[in-house]
Amino acid sequence: MSSESFDLTREESDVGGFGDRLARYVFFSCALVTVLTTLAIIVVLVNGAIDFFAEVSLVEYFTSTEWDAINETSFGIWPLIWGTMLITVGSAVVALPVGTLTAIYLSEYADPRVRRTVKPILEILAGVPTIVYGFFALSFITPILQTLFPGTGTFNAAAGAIVVGIMIIPMVSSLSEDAMSSVPDSLRNAAYGLGATKFEVSTQVVLPASLSGVLAAYILAISRAIGETMAVTLAAGMLPQITTNPLAEIQTMTAYMVQVGTGDIAVGTVGYQSLFAVGLTLFVMTLSMNIFSEWVRARYREEYQ
Amino acid sequence: MTANGSQTVSTADSSGARSDAAMTDNAPLGSPRVDDAVIESRDLDVFYGDDQALHGINMDIPEHKVTALIGPSGCGKSTFLRSINRMNDLIDIARVDGDLYFHGKNIYDDDVDPVALRRKIGMVFQKPNPFPKSIFDNVAYGLRVQGKDDDVEEQVHTALERAAILDEVEDQLDSSGLDLSGGQQQRLCIARAIAPDPEVILMDEPASALDPVATSKIEDLVEELAEEYTVIIVTHNMQQAARISDKTAVFLTGGHLVEFDDTSKIFENPESDRVEDYITGKFG
């Protein structure tokens, strides 16, 4: 070691100088952009919605079962919520079982080589533009449904639900697989040591132990299905109605917003302002789901040593 | 530690326990044939990929006794333990050569179902690993998996009692096993292992993560368990082996069984100089 002494005072040293402090502000500004954007979105939505509810009563909005805001005749949100729910529940029925079983396969059964190949492929599925899924529904799923059920319309809720379900499978399987892989091997060994089979270890030990992560994945995927737009606009149609027939045309909240946003409704009219009310409703729904997902994850997390 | 395989042979040779050094490569010194052996290991080799973790292990483990496997870290004692209930099957790169007989049946025969084997040979691990389930469900798990849950309430109570933890948890059977202290968790794991009534219990350093009080409770328990079960316990604590075991196997140098005999003999008058060095703390 040299006998030279090091100067540790801030003024004299080059360490952590101006560049370092500048970096901090650059990073902070970038983080700020996303926060400000979110705030701006909320302000815009709330402002527009306030204008809308100045014309239309909240009571009508939440009690009427008719929606025809474009012609400014009826403003009951339920047909749109119903359409969104049909798609959401239908897609969950498709995606949750398939996604969970895929995750169990990848986490517990698949050879590490297979896992390293299949997981990225699944994640590529998540990167396909949603409009492509919409065309896939229109040109492939709907014709099959029409063959099976002759009364099926060109636009129908079932095709939308199925294609959104396919779309969110990677989200369910990938996040669930992450949760399952993080279950410590000591638990698997404990079960194997008691003479459990691989199936029993997977379903009775790994799945319950990773439940918080798996449920969080479910909720995030469902939240994604609620907010999904292009695929359902293309596949499920634009007819707001409360129907229990999955083969009938419906309209989701998102599809309605596309219709208004791309249509020729004059800015400032009640029809135009309905866009903000529906948008705010949708925002509150998905935000609640995401918060709920975080709560579930925190509430049901098991702490392992 | 620079000892290697060839030194092992020369040690074995110089001690004069067997006349033919070439034939007794890796054979443990003073290894008596046991008439009531429940597990017989014959020339057992275990490999992890290209690394050989065990070299030609020959050992007869007697019934209803405590057999301790001791030796320095990396000597293969845990590997040997895990090959008895085929837990090594779960490691992709593990490969086993040689024979291991359980009641005369080679458990590495193709027709042996490792799941069925593990129902006869229970295991307790180094770190307590209760399931994130209730205390009751932890103990009941093996019973349910094995379809022995006709009278699950009573069996769970019996197992907890035998594992000397019933008094401490009797009022909180529905609370999570993870809420217990480390020592309690390990006794819960022992209760879980004995609940389905296996014949053999393998213990992989069951007290190494515990404080002295919890350790002494586990030790008392091990001695009691030997009345009904065959216990094979891995430990790197020589005093523990001396206190609780009837037989002791000393593994040294990268997977060789150097000496296997009555515990008193191993600790008072071992055949091998290297075992004596290890026991007296000169290395390892």
Coordinates of C-alpha atoms in Angstrom, one line a residue, chain A residues 111-112 185-198 200-201 204-205 208-209 302-305, chain B residues 87 90 92 115 118-119 121-123 125 127-133 141-142 145-146 178 185 192-193 196:
Chain A
D111 CA -37.8 -31.1 -18.1
P112 CA -35.8 -27.9 -17.5
D185 CA -38.0 -27.7 -2.6
S186 CA -37.9 -28.6 1.1
L187 CA -41.8 -28.7 0.9
R188 CA -41.7 -31.0 -2.1
N189 CA -39.1 -33.2 -0.4
A190 CA -41.3 -33.4 2.7
A191 CA -44.2 -34.7 0.7
Y192 CA -42.1 -37.1 -1.4
G193 CA -40.6 -38.4 1.8
L194 CA -44.1 -39.2 3.0
G195 CA -44.8 -41.3 -0.1
A196 CA -46.7 -38.7 -2.1
T197 CA -46.9 -39.0 -5.9
K198 CA -45.8 -36.2 -8.2
E200 CA -50.2 -35.2 -5.1
V201 CA -47.1 -33.1 -4.5
Q204 CA -51.8 -30.7 -2.6
V205 CA -48.5 -29.1 -1.7
P208 CA -51.8 -24.5 -2.1
A209 CA -48.3 -23.1 -1.1
E302 CA -46.7 -17.7 3.3
E303 CA -43.4 -16.8 4.7
Y304 CA -40.9 -19.6 4.3
Q305 CA -37.6 -19.8 6.1
Chain B
M87 CA -34.8 -39.4 -2.7
L90 CA -35.5 -36.5 -7.6
D92 CA -31.9 -35.3 -12.4
V115 CA -43.4 -43.9 -3.8
R118 CA -40.9 -44.0 0.8
R119 CA -44.1 -45.1 2.6
I121 CA -39.0 -45.5 4.9
G122 CA -39.9 -42.1 6.4
M123 CA -37.6 -39.1 6.4
F125 CA -34.8 -33.3 7.0
K127 CA -34.2 -27.8 8.2
P128 CA -37.7 -28.2 9.7
N129 CA -40.0 -28.1 6.7
P130 CA -43.6 -28.1 7.9
F131 CA -46.2 -27.6 5.2
P132 CA -48.0 -24.2 5.3
K133 CA -51.0 -26.0 6.7
Y141 CA -50.8 -35.5 5.4
G142 CA -48.9 -38.7 5.2
V145 CA -51.7 -39.7 1.0
Q146 CA -51.2 -43.3 2.1
L178 CA -45.2 -22.4 10.5
Q185 CA -41.4 -27.5 13.9
R192 CA -45.5 -36.2 10.5
A193 CA -42.9 -38.8 9.5
P196 CA -48.0 -43.4 8.8

